[in-house]
Amino acid sequence: MPRTRTKLFAGNRLRQLRQREGMTQAVLAECVGVSLSYLNQLERNHRPLPDHLLQNLCERFAISPAWFADTREAHAVQALRETMADPIFKNAPLQLAKMAEAARQSPELCEAFLTLYRAYAFDQERREHASSATSTPPLEPYEAVGNWVQDHNNYFHELDSAAEDFYEHLTPPEGALGIALVQHLQDRHGLGITHNTDMQERGLVWRIDRHKRQIQLPHNQPPESTLFFLAQIIGLLEHNRLMTDILRREGPKERNAQELARVYLGNYFAGALILPYARFLHKAQSMRYDVDDLRRHFGVSFEQICHRLSTMQRFGAEGIPFYFLKLDIAGNILKSFSANRFSQARFGGPCPLWNVFRAFATPGQIQVQLSQTTDDSIYLNVARTVGREGVSYADRPRQIAMVLGCTIADAAKTVYAAGLNLEDHTLVVPIGPGCRACGREQCSHRSLPVSGRVLDTGSNARGVVPYRAVPEH
């Protein structure tokens, strides 16, 4: 257990853990061996959480120290910065220090404020487009699931352990996991594998025909996709009850969000089965997190390795805390997970200086970048395009890229730091949360002025950016 470097005030997370376990303060205090008054002070952030108590809590409740980290606070502050950049708040400016204090002291109130702003933003968009559609919930199901996954640092211990136990009991020969999964489905469930030529036209990647006792798969599917989907099916058939228990105990409450969360847990189980935690972490560390070496060793895709690397937060056996994002060429975020402080823009597009966009110009090649966000954190970012090639002239395969990032403090543990001077920040690229909320006024890539600021176009001079914000007092 590494010792904390700064005082850790984690009252809100401690209270959430206690409520999740259905405990009163008195019960939890007795459970971890502290007085009731001391626990009360911890929950009210009147005292920092000491290292020995942090370790006790993690061991007793099988959670990672990341549960108590300030990553959620950092993400909340970023969301508040973007929201407060809206012109409607121009007469009520809020300094960054005040936002940080609000996120730390009143996280529930901040989330309620952000939910209210989402409702306002949606209503404004609906009015602008004169839509006759009925109102939708302020928080979309995919957003609710994203927040839920983020609250767990993209790690679900029960499901991860179940997948690892399954792999170890299966004991497949190296390189023969797919064959072993096919045999298991036949032996345990009486399901054979058949390939269907019209699956892709029907928009299906697999289908269980219980009447014929068959699992139907597309005839031209890549082997790594087949491996993943077989693992998905095993999760559905054998661990559906565990997923239901997780969702009932702590999942999102809205029905559509619950259904999306179930899909996510199925995908999580599949990834944990084909890349079992201990084996994968050992190889990742020995190979210095080289994604290409890892995908060749395990016979999986680049995306599957990147996604799995973002989940390695098991207590006592943590990997590098990565963030992972998947985007299309228009900048739409398709997947987003973060085990560190990095937070993508909630409103507006990502920063064009990010190397994930440069990856589209060099398909299949890895782009490495050191970047600095507006909270002065520096990240090592690894980006590359993924996806299939077109099978005909009329085919239009989706153009996708992904980026995997860690803080500069962890960069030296990866192969991607080779040749970089991590002490020299001269070439670090400043990236922002999107132009509307980014405060870097002299950026020549700016497409919009900072929202909520009075503009001064300058009568005697013209800069690279044709508009400047009047300095705040």
GROMACS .gro file of C-alpha atoms in nm:
model
  473
    1MET     CA    1   0.000   0.000   0.000
    2PRO     CA    2   0.172   0.320  -0.114
    3ARG     CA    3   0.149   0.603   0.133
    4THR     CA    4  -0.045   0.912   0.041
    5ARG     CA    5   0.169   1.216  -0.040
    6THR     CA    6  -0.087   1.475   0.062
    7LYS     CA    7  -0.370   1.486   0.310
    8LEU     CA    8  -0.666   1.295   0.172
    9PHE     CA    9  -1.007   1.440   0.255
   10ALA     CA   10  -1.253   1.177   0.139
   11GLY     CA   11  -1.564   1.233   0.350
   12ASN     CA   12  -1.811   1.208   0.064
   13ARG     CA   13  -1.665   0.884  -0.071
   14LEU     CA   14  -1.650   0.736   0.280
   15ARG     CA   15  -2.017   0.821   0.332
   16GLN     CA   16  -2.108   0.670  -0.008
   17LEU     CA   17  -1.925   0.349   0.081
   18ARG     CA   18  -2.104   0.324   0.415
   19GLN     CA   19  -2.444   0.383   0.255
   20ARG     CA   20  -2.370   0.134  -0.023
   21GLU     CA   21  -2.298  -0.131   0.242
   22GLY     CA   22  -2.615  -0.040   0.434
   23MET     CA   23  -2.425   0.057   0.749
   24THR     CA   24  -2.486   0.324   1.010
   25GLN     CA   25  -2.196   0.536   1.127
   26ALA     CA   26  -2.188   0.341   1.452
   27VAL     CA   27  -2.163   0.005   1.272
   28LEU     CA   28  -1.888   0.120   1.037
   29ALA     CA   29  -1.693   0.283   1.320
   30GLU     CA   30  -1.698  -0.043   1.516
   31CYS     CA   31  -1.611  -0.239   1.201
   32VAL     CA   32  -1.291  -0.044   1.132
   33GLY     CA   33  -1.199   0.019   1.497
   34VAL     CA   34  -1.248   0.395   1.534
   35SER     CA   35  -1.476   0.604   1.752
   36LEU     CA   36  -1.811   0.725   1.626
   37SER     CA   37  -1.711   1.091   1.671
   38TYR     CA   38  -1.389   1.036   1.475
   39LEU     CA   39  -1.578   0.874   1.186
   40ASN     CA   40  -1.825   1.161   1.189
   41GLN     CA   41  -1.538   1.409   1.156
   42LEU     CA   42  -1.393   1.207   0.867
   43GLU     CA   43  -1.724   1.209   0.680
   44ARG     CA   44  -1.758   1.584   0.729
   45ASN     CA   45  -1.402   1.640   0.596
   46HIS     CA   46  -1.294   1.787   0.930
   47ARG     CA   47  -1.010   1.533   0.935
   48PRO     CA   48  -0.807   1.369   0.657
   49LEU     CA   49  -0.830   0.995   0.600
   50PRO     CA   50  -0.508   0.842   0.743
   51ASP     CA   51  -0.313   0.575   0.554
   52HIS     CA   52  -0.373   0.293   0.804
   53LEU     CA   53  -0.749   0.348   0.796
   54LEU     CA   54  -0.744   0.374   0.415
   55GLN     CA   55  -0.573   0.035   0.398
   56ASN     CA   56  -0.819  -0.114   0.649
   57LEU     CA   57  -1.119   0.006   0.446
   58CYS     CA   58  -0.975  -0.119   0.116
   59GLU     CA   59  -0.901  -0.465   0.254
   60ARG     CA   60  -1.232  -0.500   0.435
   61PHE     CA   61  -1.451  -0.392   0.142
   62ALA     CA   62  -1.230  -0.520  -0.146
   63ILE     CA   63  -1.195  -0.182  -0.312
   64SER     CA   64  -0.904   0.008  -0.458
   65PRO     CA   65  -0.749   0.317  -0.296
   66ALA     CA   66  -0.859   0.491  -0.617
   67TRP     CA   67  -1.214   0.480  -0.473
   68PHE     CA   68  -1.107   0.755  -0.232
   69ALA     CA   69  -0.887   0.949  -0.476
   70ASP     CA   70  -0.960   1.299  -0.602
   71THR     CA   71  -1.019   1.193  -0.964
   72ARG     CA   72  -1.396   1.238  -0.924
   73GLU     CA   73  -1.341   1.582  -0.777
   74ALA     CA   74  -1.118   1.674  -1.072
   75HIS     CA   75  -1.383   1.555  -1.319
   76ALA     CA   76  -1.650   1.754  -1.136
   77VAL     CA   77  -1.436   2.069  -1.141
   78GLN     CA   78  -1.382   2.028  -1.515
   79ALA     CA   79  -1.757   1.994  -1.573
   80LEU     CA   80  -1.821   2.303  -1.359
   81ARG     CA   81  -1.561   2.501  -1.557
   82GLU     CA   82  -1.733   2.413  -1.883
   83THR     CA   83  -2.077   2.491  -1.747
   84MET     CA   84  -1.975   2.823  -1.595
   85ALA     CA   85  -1.832   2.926  -1.933
   86ASP     CA   86  -2.187   2.958  -2.063
   87PRO     CA   87  -2.281   3.325  -2.123
   88ILE     CA   88  -2.579   3.294  -1.888
   89PHE     CA   89  -2.329   3.301  -1.601
   90LYS     CA   90  -2.134   3.606  -1.722
   91ASN     CA   91  -2.274   3.822  -1.441
   92ALA     CA   92  -2.195   3.562  -1.177
   93PRO     CA   93  -1.834   3.454  -1.243
   94LEU     CA   94  -1.693   3.180  -1.023
   95GLN     CA   95  -1.321   3.143  -0.964
   96LEU     CA   96  -1.156   2.804  -1.008
   97ALA     CA   97  -1.071   2.781  -0.637
   98LYS     CA   98  -1.439   2.821  -0.550
   99MET     CA   99  -1.537   2.549  -0.798
  100ALA     CA  100  -1.281   2.314  -0.644
  101GLU     CA  101  -1.413   2.392  -0.296
  102ALA     CA  102  -1.772   2.325  -0.409
  103ALA     CA  103  -1.677   1.994  -0.572
  104ARG     CA  104  -1.499   1.886  -0.254
  105GLN     CA  105  -1.749   2.006   0.004
  106SER     CA  106  -2.084   1.960  -0.176
  107PRO     CA  107  -2.049   1.698  -0.452
  108GLU     CA  108  -2.420   1.608  -0.450
  109LEU     CA  109  -2.516   1.973  -0.492
  110CYS     CA  110  -2.268   2.009  -0.779
  111GLU     CA  111  -2.414   1.706  -0.953
  112ALA     CA  112  -2.765   1.846  -0.908
  113PHE     CA  113  -2.649   2.177  -1.058
  114LEU     CA  114  -2.491   1.998  -1.356
  115THR     CA  115  -2.810   1.794  -1.407
  116LEU     CA  116  -3.012   2.116  -1.407
  117TYR     CA  117  -2.775   2.270  -1.662
  118ARG     CA  118  -2.806   1.964  -1.887
  119ALA     CA  119  -3.183   2.007  -1.880
  120TYR     CA  120  -3.145   2.375  -1.968
  121ALA     CA  121  -2.900   2.298  -2.251
  122PHE     CA  122  -3.131   2.031  -2.392
  123ASP     CA  123  -3.429   2.267  -2.381
  124GLN     CA  124  -3.230   2.540  -2.558
  125GLU     CA  125  -3.127   2.297  -2.830
  126ARG     CA  126  -3.484   2.177  -2.870
  127ARG     CA  127  -3.611   2.533  -2.903
  128GLU     CA  128  -3.343   2.624  -3.158
  129HIS     CA  129  -3.439   2.329  -3.377
  130ALA     CA  130  -3.812   2.387  -3.320
  131SER     CA  131  -3.846   2.019  -3.243
  132SER     CA  132  -4.187   1.878  -3.163
  133ALA     CA  133  -4.033   1.577  -2.994
  134THR     CA  134  -4.124   1.507  -2.637
  135SER     CA  135  -3.883   1.601  -2.364
  136THR     CA  136  -3.607   1.356  -2.272
  137PRO     CA  137  -3.447   1.304  -1.931
  138PRO     CA  138  -3.175   1.560  -1.850
  139LEU     CA  139  -2.928   1.277  -1.801
  140GLU     CA  140  -2.925   1.037  -2.094
  141PRO     CA  141  -2.897   0.664  -2.014
  142TYR     CA  142  -2.547   0.640  -2.163
  143GLU     CA  143  -2.437   0.935  -1.948
  144ALA     CA  144  -2.579   0.771  -1.637
  145VAL     CA  145  -2.396   0.448  -1.717
  146GLY     CA  146  -2.075   0.640  -1.789
  147ASN     CA  147  -2.097   0.814  -1.452
  148TRP     CA  148  -2.169   0.483  -1.279
  149VAL     CA  149  -1.869   0.315  -1.440
  150GLN     CA  150  -1.652   0.615  -1.353
  151ASP     CA  151  -1.762   0.591  -0.989
  152HIS     CA  152  -1.619   0.237  -0.987
  153ASN     CA  153  -1.298   0.342  -1.165
  154ASN     CA  154  -1.398   0.103  -1.442
  155TYR     CA  155  -1.325  -0.197  -1.218
  156PHE     CA  156  -1.586  -0.448  -1.092
  157HIS     CA  157  -1.414  -0.688  -0.857
  158GLU     CA  158  -1.678  -0.961  -0.832
  159LEU     CA  159  -1.720  -0.987  -1.207
  160ASP     CA  160  -1.347  -0.963  -1.277
  161SER     CA  161  -1.272  -1.239  -1.026
  162ALA     CA  162  -1.548  -1.460  -1.166
  163ALA     CA  163  -1.403  -1.427  -1.516
  164GLU     CA  164  -1.052  -1.501  -1.391
  165ASP     CA  165  -1.172  -1.807  -1.197
  166PHE     CA  166  -1.349  -1.935  -1.509
  167TYR     CA  167  -1.028  -1.901  -1.712
  168GLU     CA  168  -0.818  -2.078  -1.451
  169HIS     CA  169  -1.063  -2.370  -1.423
  170LEU     CA  170  -1.079  -2.395  -1.802
  171THR     CA  171  -0.694  -2.408  -1.822
  172PRO     CA  172  -0.675  -2.363  -2.200
  173PRO     CA  173  -0.345  -2.433  -2.379
  174GLU     CA  174  -0.161  -2.117  -2.481
  175GLY     CA  175  -0.314  -1.973  -2.796
  176ALA     CA  176  -0.614  -2.209  -2.785
  177LEU     CA  177  -0.864  -2.015  -2.573
  178GLY     CA  178  -1.112  -1.990  -2.860
  179ILE     CA  179  -1.111  -2.368  -2.911
  180ALA     CA  180  -1.157  -2.421  -2.537
  181LEU     CA  181  -1.455  -2.181  -2.525
  182VAL     CA  182  -1.622  -2.356  -2.819
  183GLN     CA  183  -1.575  -2.694  -2.648
  184HIS     CA  184  -1.709  -2.558  -2.317
  185LEU     CA  185  -2.023  -2.423  -2.483
  186GLN     CA  186  -2.079  -2.762  -2.646
  187ASP     CA  187  -2.013  -2.965  -2.332
  188ARG     CA  188  -2.187  -2.742  -2.076
  189HIS     CA  189  -2.477  -2.601  -2.280
  190GLY     CA  190  -2.507  -2.827  -2.581
  191LEU     CA  191  -2.456  -2.536  -2.819
  192GLY     CA  192  -2.265  -2.584  -3.141
  193ILE     CA  193  -2.111  -2.312  -3.358
  194THR     CA  194  -2.237  -2.239  -3.707
  195HIS     CA  195  -2.149  -1.959  -3.949
  196ASN     CA  196  -2.419  -1.763  -4.125
  197THR     CA  197  -2.359  -1.558  -4.440
  198ASP     CA  198  -2.641  -1.305  -4.383
  199MET     CA  199  -2.563  -1.211  -4.021
  200GLN     CA  200  -2.385  -0.889  -4.117
  201GLU     CA  201  -2.672  -0.780  -4.342
  202ARG     CA  202  -2.906  -0.828  -4.047
  203GLY     CA  203  -2.679  -0.621  -3.823
  204LEU     CA  204  -2.593  -0.911  -3.590
  205VAL     CA  205  -2.256  -1.025  -3.455
  206TRP     CA  206  -2.396  -1.338  -3.284
  207ARG     CA  207  -2.727  -1.506  -3.221
  208ILE     CA  208  -2.832  -1.803  -3.005
  209ASP     CA  209  -3.086  -2.031  -3.175
  210ARG     CA  210  -3.207  -2.234  -2.878
  211HIS     CA  211  -3.436  -2.447  -3.093
  212LYS     CA  212  -3.150  -2.566  -3.316
  213ARG     CA  213  -2.900  -2.559  -3.024
  214GLN     CA  214  -2.673  -2.333  -3.224
  215ILE     CA  215  -2.467  -2.018  -3.182
  216GLN     CA  216  -2.471  -1.839  -3.516
  217LEU     CA  217  -2.171  -1.621  -3.608
  218PRO     CA  218  -2.084  -1.422  -3.922
  219HIS     CA  219  -1.871  -1.621  -4.167
  220ASN     CA  220  -1.603  -1.352  -4.211
  221GLN     CA  221  -1.561  -1.228  -3.854
  222PRO     CA  222  -1.204  -1.161  -3.729
  223PRO     CA  223  -1.086  -1.430  -3.482
  224GLU     CA  224  -1.033  -1.180  -3.200
  225SER     CA  225  -1.397  -1.066  -3.238
  226THR     CA  226  -1.519  -1.426  -3.232
  227LEU     CA  227  -1.319  -1.485  -2.914
  228PHE     CA  228  -1.474  -1.182  -2.745
  229PHE     CA  229  -1.828  -1.274  -2.848
  230LEU     CA  230  -1.794  -1.633  -2.727
  231ALA     CA  231  -1.683  -1.491  -2.390
  232GLN     CA  232  -1.987  -1.258  -2.395
  233ILE     CA  233  -2.219  -1.555  -2.449
  234ILE     CA  234  -2.062  -1.747  -2.159
  235GLY     CA  235  -2.113  -1.444  -1.936
  236LEU     CA  236  -2.477  -1.426  -2.041
  237LEU     CA  237  -2.540  -1.796  -1.984
  238GLU     CA  238  -2.346  -1.849  -1.661
  239HIS     CA  239  -2.304  -1.515  -1.481
  240ASN     CA  240  -2.623  -1.329  -1.559
  241ARG     CA  241  -2.737  -1.361  -1.197
  242LEU     CA  242  -2.416  -1.200  -1.070
  243MET     CA  243  -2.465  -0.910  -1.310
  244THR     CA  244  -2.825  -0.875  -1.193
  245ASP     CA  245  -2.711  -0.867  -0.829
  246ILE     CA  246  -2.457  -0.593  -0.906
  247LEU     CA  247  -2.718  -0.387  -1.089
  248ARG     CA  248  -2.982  -0.437  -0.819
  249ARG     CA  249  -2.740  -0.345  -0.542
  250GLU     CA  250  -2.566  -0.044  -0.690
  251GLY     CA  251  -2.657   0.008  -1.056
  252PRO     CA  252  -2.833   0.304  -1.216
  253LYS     CA  253  -3.206   0.316  -1.140
  254GLU     CA  254  -3.359   0.428  -1.471
  255ARG     CA  255  -3.468   0.131  -1.685
  256ASN     CA  256  -3.283   0.213  -2.007
  257ALA     CA  257  -2.970   0.297  -1.810
  258GLN     CA  258  -2.996  -0.040  -1.633
  259GLU     CA  259  -3.021  -0.221  -1.967
  260LEU     CA  260  -2.717  -0.037  -2.102
  261ALA     CA  261  -2.532  -0.111  -1.779
  262ARG     CA  262  -2.611  -0.481  -1.824
  263VAL     CA  263  -2.459  -0.469  -2.173
  264TYR     CA  264  -2.154  -0.297  -2.027
  265LEU     CA  265  -2.113  -0.565  -1.759
  266GLY     CA  266  -2.140  -0.835  -2.026
  267ASN     CA  267  -1.862  -0.668  -2.222
  268TYR     CA  268  -1.659  -0.626  -1.904
  269PHE     CA  269  -1.687  -0.996  -1.823
  270ALA     CA  270  -1.582  -1.091  -2.176
  271GLY     CA  271  -1.274  -0.868  -2.162
  272ALA     CA  272  -1.180  -1.003  -1.819
  273LEU     CA  273  -1.216  -1.363  -1.940
  274ILE     CA  274  -0.999  -1.335  -2.250
  275LEU     CA  275  -0.745  -1.121  -2.060
  276PRO     CA  276  -0.747  -1.262  -1.702
  277TYR     CA  277  -0.632  -1.005  -1.447
  278ALA     CA  278  -0.316  -1.152  -1.291
  279ARG     CA  279  -0.181  -1.303  -1.612
  280PHE     CA  280  -0.253  -0.989  -1.809
  281LEU     CA  281  -0.105  -0.752  -1.552
  282HIS     CA  282   0.215  -0.959  -1.533
  283LYS     CA  283   0.257  -0.949  -1.910
  284ALA     CA  284   0.166  -0.581  -1.932
  285GLN     CA  285   0.432  -0.489  -1.678
  286SER     CA  286   0.699  -0.717  -1.828
  287MET     CA  287   0.626  -0.583  -2.177
  288ARG     CA  288   0.618  -0.223  -2.048
  289TYR     CA  289   0.259  -0.181  -2.159
  290ASP     CA  290   0.345  -0.224  -2.528
  291VAL     CA  291  -0.005  -0.258  -2.677
  292ASP     CA  292   0.112  -0.422  -3.001
  293ASP     CA  293   0.323  -0.681  -2.818
  294LEU     CA  294   0.034  -0.754  -2.583
  295ARG     CA  295  -0.223  -0.797  -2.858
  296ARG     CA  296   0.004  -1.039  -3.044
  297HIS     CA  297   0.075  -1.237  -2.729
  298PHE     CA  298  -0.292  -1.275  -2.633
  299GLY     CA  299  -0.431  -1.292  -2.986
  300VAL     CA  300  -0.673  -1.003  -2.939
  301SER     CA  301  -0.727  -0.660  -3.092
  302PHE     CA  302  -0.558  -0.328  -3.022
  303GLU     CA  303  -0.885  -0.193  -2.882
  304GLN     CA  304  -0.936  -0.490  -2.650
  305ILE     CA  305  -0.589  -0.438  -2.499
  306CYS     CA  306  -0.643  -0.064  -2.452
  307HIS     CA  307  -0.983  -0.118  -2.291
  308ARG     CA  308  -0.846  -0.383  -2.054
  309LEU     CA  309  -0.555  -0.161  -1.952
  310SER     CA  310  -0.806   0.100  -1.834
  311THR     CA  311  -0.959  -0.152  -1.587
  312MET     CA  312  -0.649  -0.262  -1.393
  313GLN     CA  313  -0.740  -0.121  -1.053
  314ARG     CA  314  -0.763  -0.430  -0.830
  315PHE     CA  315  -0.673  -0.352  -0.471
  316GLY     CA  316  -0.315  -0.452  -0.396
  317ALA     CA  317  -0.241  -0.528  -0.763
  318GLU     CA  318  -0.304  -0.200  -0.941
  319GLY     CA  319  -0.166  -0.136  -1.287
  320ILE     CA  320  -0.101   0.209  -1.430
  321PRO     CA  321  -0.421   0.416  -1.401
  322PHE     CA  322  -0.498   0.491  -1.766
  323TYR     CA  323  -0.771   0.688  -1.930
  324PHE     CA  324  -0.912   0.544  -2.253
  325LEU     CA  325  -1.125   0.712  -2.519
  326LYS     CA  326  -1.261   0.597  -2.854
  327LEU     CA  327  -1.367   0.861  -3.106
  328ASP     CA  328  -1.485   0.885  -3.465
  329ILE     CA  329  -1.338   1.123  -3.721
  330ALA     CA  330  -1.598   1.390  -3.636
  331GLY     CA  331  -1.487   1.396  -3.273
  332ASN     CA  332  -1.788   1.207  -3.133
  333ILE     CA  333  -1.682   1.017  -2.820
  334LEU     CA  334  -1.793   0.653  -2.846
  335LYS     CA  335  -1.627   0.520  -2.529
  336SER     CA  336  -1.474   0.701  -2.236
  337PHE     CA  337  -1.318   0.558  -1.919
  338SER     CA  338  -1.073   0.722  -1.684
  339ALA     CA  339  -0.883   0.586  -1.385
  340ASN     CA  340  -0.690   0.912  -1.345
  341ARG     CA  341  -0.773   1.283  -1.333
  342PHE     CA  342  -0.821   1.321  -1.707
  343SER     CA  343  -1.172   1.430  -1.806
  344GLN     CA  344  -1.301   1.490  -2.158
  345ALA     CA  345  -1.528   1.780  -2.249
  346ARG     CA  346  -1.893   1.726  -2.159
  347PHE     CA  347  -2.018   2.012  -2.374
  348GLY     CA  348  -1.857   2.085  -2.710
  349GLY     CA  349  -1.594   1.897  -2.907
  350PRO     CA  350  -1.249   1.780  -2.795
  351CYS     CA  351  -0.938   1.992  -2.848
  352PRO     CA  352  -0.801   1.970  -3.208
  353LEU     CA  353  -0.441   1.969  -3.075
  354TRP     CA  354  -0.497   1.626  -2.923
  355ASN     CA  355  -0.294   1.357  -3.102
  356VAL     CA  356  -0.599   1.134  -3.144
  357PHE     CA  357  -0.699   1.353  -3.439
  358ARG     CA  358  -0.352   1.338  -3.593
  359ALA     CA  359  -0.388   0.959  -3.588
  360PHE     CA  360  -0.651   0.980  -3.863
  361ALA     CA  361  -0.383   1.121  -4.097
  362THR     CA  362  -0.157   0.819  -4.034
  363PRO     CA  363  -0.390   0.514  -4.025
  364GLY     CA  364  -0.252   0.217  -3.833
  365GLN     CA  365   0.047   0.410  -3.695
  366ILE     CA  366   0.091   0.498  -3.329
  367GLN     CA  367   0.111   0.866  -3.237
  368VAL     CA  368   0.275   0.958  -2.904
  369GLN     CA  369   0.224   1.295  -2.741
  370LEU     CA  370   0.294   1.470  -2.412
  371SER     CA  371   0.007   1.705  -2.338
  372GLN     CA  372  -0.087   1.944  -2.060
  373THR     CA  373  -0.447   2.004  -1.961
  374THR     CA  374  -0.583   2.325  -1.817
  375ASP     CA  375  -0.540   2.194  -1.461
  376ASP     CA  376  -0.162   2.173  -1.536
  377SER     CA  377  -0.158   1.792  -1.536
  378ILE     CA  378   0.077   1.639  -1.797
  379TYR     CA  379  -0.016   1.315  -1.974
  380LEU     CA  380   0.153   1.071  -2.206
  381ASN     CA  381  -0.101   0.995  -2.480
  382VAL     CA  382  -0.082   0.701  -2.722
  383ALA     CA  383  -0.325   0.722  -3.016
  384ARG     CA  384  -0.396   0.502  -3.317
  385THR     CA  385  -0.672   0.430  -3.565
  386VAL     CA  386  -0.851   0.094  -3.547
  387GLY     CA  387  -1.117  -0.083  -3.747
  388ARG     CA  388  -1.156  -0.284  -4.062
  389GLU     CA  389  -1.079  -0.196  -4.423
  390GLY     CA  390  -1.354  -0.162  -4.682
  391VAL     CA  391  -1.451  -0.487  -4.851
  392SER     CA  392  -1.579  -0.318  -5.170
  393TYR     CA  393  -1.592   0.020  -5.342
  394ALA     CA  394  -1.942   0.080  -5.205
  395ASP     CA  395  -1.846  -0.011  -4.849
  396ARG     CA  396  -1.800   0.277  -4.603
  397PRO     CA  397  -1.626   0.141  -4.292
  398ARG     CA  398  -1.639   0.368  -3.991
  399GLN     CA  399  -1.318   0.560  -3.919
  400ILE     CA  400  -1.230   0.519  -3.554
  401ALA     CA  401  -0.932   0.617  -3.340
  402MET     CA  402  -0.855   0.566  -2.977
  403VAL     CA  403  -0.621   0.720  -2.725
  404LEU     CA  404  -0.474   0.566  -2.410
  405GLY     CA  405  -0.318   0.804  -2.160
  406CYS     CA  406  -0.140   0.808  -1.825
  407THR     CA  407   0.011   1.081  -1.612
  408ILE     CA  408   0.372   1.177  -1.671
  409ALA     CA  409   0.453   1.026  -1.330
  410ASP     CA  410   0.374   0.680  -1.474
  411ALA     CA  411   0.505   0.741  -1.826
  412ALA     CA  412   0.851   0.591  -1.765
  413LYS     CA  413   0.690   0.253  -1.692
  414THR     CA  414   0.575   0.233  -2.054
  415VAL     CA  415   0.765   0.162  -2.375
  416TYR     CA  416   0.618   0.481  -2.523
  417ALA     CA  417   0.842   0.701  -2.308
  418ALA     CA  418   1.149   0.572  -2.494
  419GLY     CA  419   1.339   0.862  -2.647
  420LEU     CA  420   1.138   1.124  -2.458
  421ASN     CA  421   1.291   1.360  -2.207
  422LEU     CA  422   1.021   1.357  -1.943
  423GLU     CA  423   1.195   1.637  -1.754
  424ASP     CA  424   1.189   1.875  -2.052
  425HIS     CA  425   0.841   2.015  -2.100
  426THR     CA  426   0.931   2.242  -2.392
  427LEU     CA  427   0.745   2.027  -2.644
  428VAL     CA  428   0.447   1.948  -2.423
  429VAL     CA  429   0.132   2.031  -2.618
  430PRO     CA  430  -0.129   2.239  -2.431
  431ILE     CA  431  -0.475   2.090  -2.484
  432GLY     CA  432  -0.806   2.212  -2.350
  433PRO     CA  433  -1.161   2.096  -2.280
  434GLY     CA  434  -1.298   2.254  -2.598
  435CYS     CA  435  -1.274   2.615  -2.709
  436ARG     CA  436  -1.583   2.736  -2.526
  437ALA     CA  437  -1.441   2.656  -2.183
  438CYS     CA  438  -1.067   2.671  -2.254
  439GLY     CA  439  -0.895   2.974  -2.106
  440ARG     CA  440  -0.591   2.967  -2.339
  441GLU     CA  441  -0.676   3.288  -2.523
  442GLN     CA  442  -0.364   3.301  -2.743
  443CYS     CA  443  -0.416   2.956  -2.897
  444SER     CA  444  -0.407   2.989  -3.278
  445HIS     CA  445  -0.632   2.681  -3.307
  446ARG     CA  446  -0.916   2.850  -3.126
  447SER     CA  447  -1.245   2.830  -3.316
  448LEU     CA  448  -1.462   3.019  -3.066
  449PRO     CA  449  -1.399   3.289  -2.809
  450VAL     CA  450  -1.417   3.199  -2.442
  451SER     CA  451  -1.784   3.198  -2.345
  452GLY     CA  452  -1.910   3.443  -2.089
  453ARG     CA  453  -1.626   3.695  -2.135
  454VAL     CA  454  -1.643   4.050  -2.273
  455LEU     CA  455  -1.454   4.066  -2.604
  456ASP     CA  456  -1.203   4.329  -2.710
  457THR     CA  457  -1.115   4.303  -3.081
  458GLY     CA  458  -0.845   4.568  -3.044
  459SER     CA  459  -0.860   4.895  -3.235
  460ASN     CA  460  -0.483   4.945  -3.272
  461ALA     CA  461  -0.358   4.589  -3.310
  462ARG     CA  462  -0.473   4.255  -3.440
  463GLY     CA  463  -0.349   3.928  -3.294
  464VAL     CA  464  -0.329   3.575  -3.428
  465VAL     CA  465  -0.670   3.521  -3.272
  466PRO     CA  466  -0.900   3.804  -3.391
  467TYR     CA  467  -1.073   3.842  -3.057
  468ARG     CA  468  -0.947   3.885  -2.705
  469ALA     CA  469  -1.128   3.868  -2.375
  470VAL     CA  470  -1.117   4.171  -2.152
  471PRO     CA  471  -0.910   4.073  -1.843
  472GLU     CA  472  -1.118   3.972  -1.544
  473HIS     CA  473  -1.085   4.179  -1.230
   0.00000   0.00000   0.00000
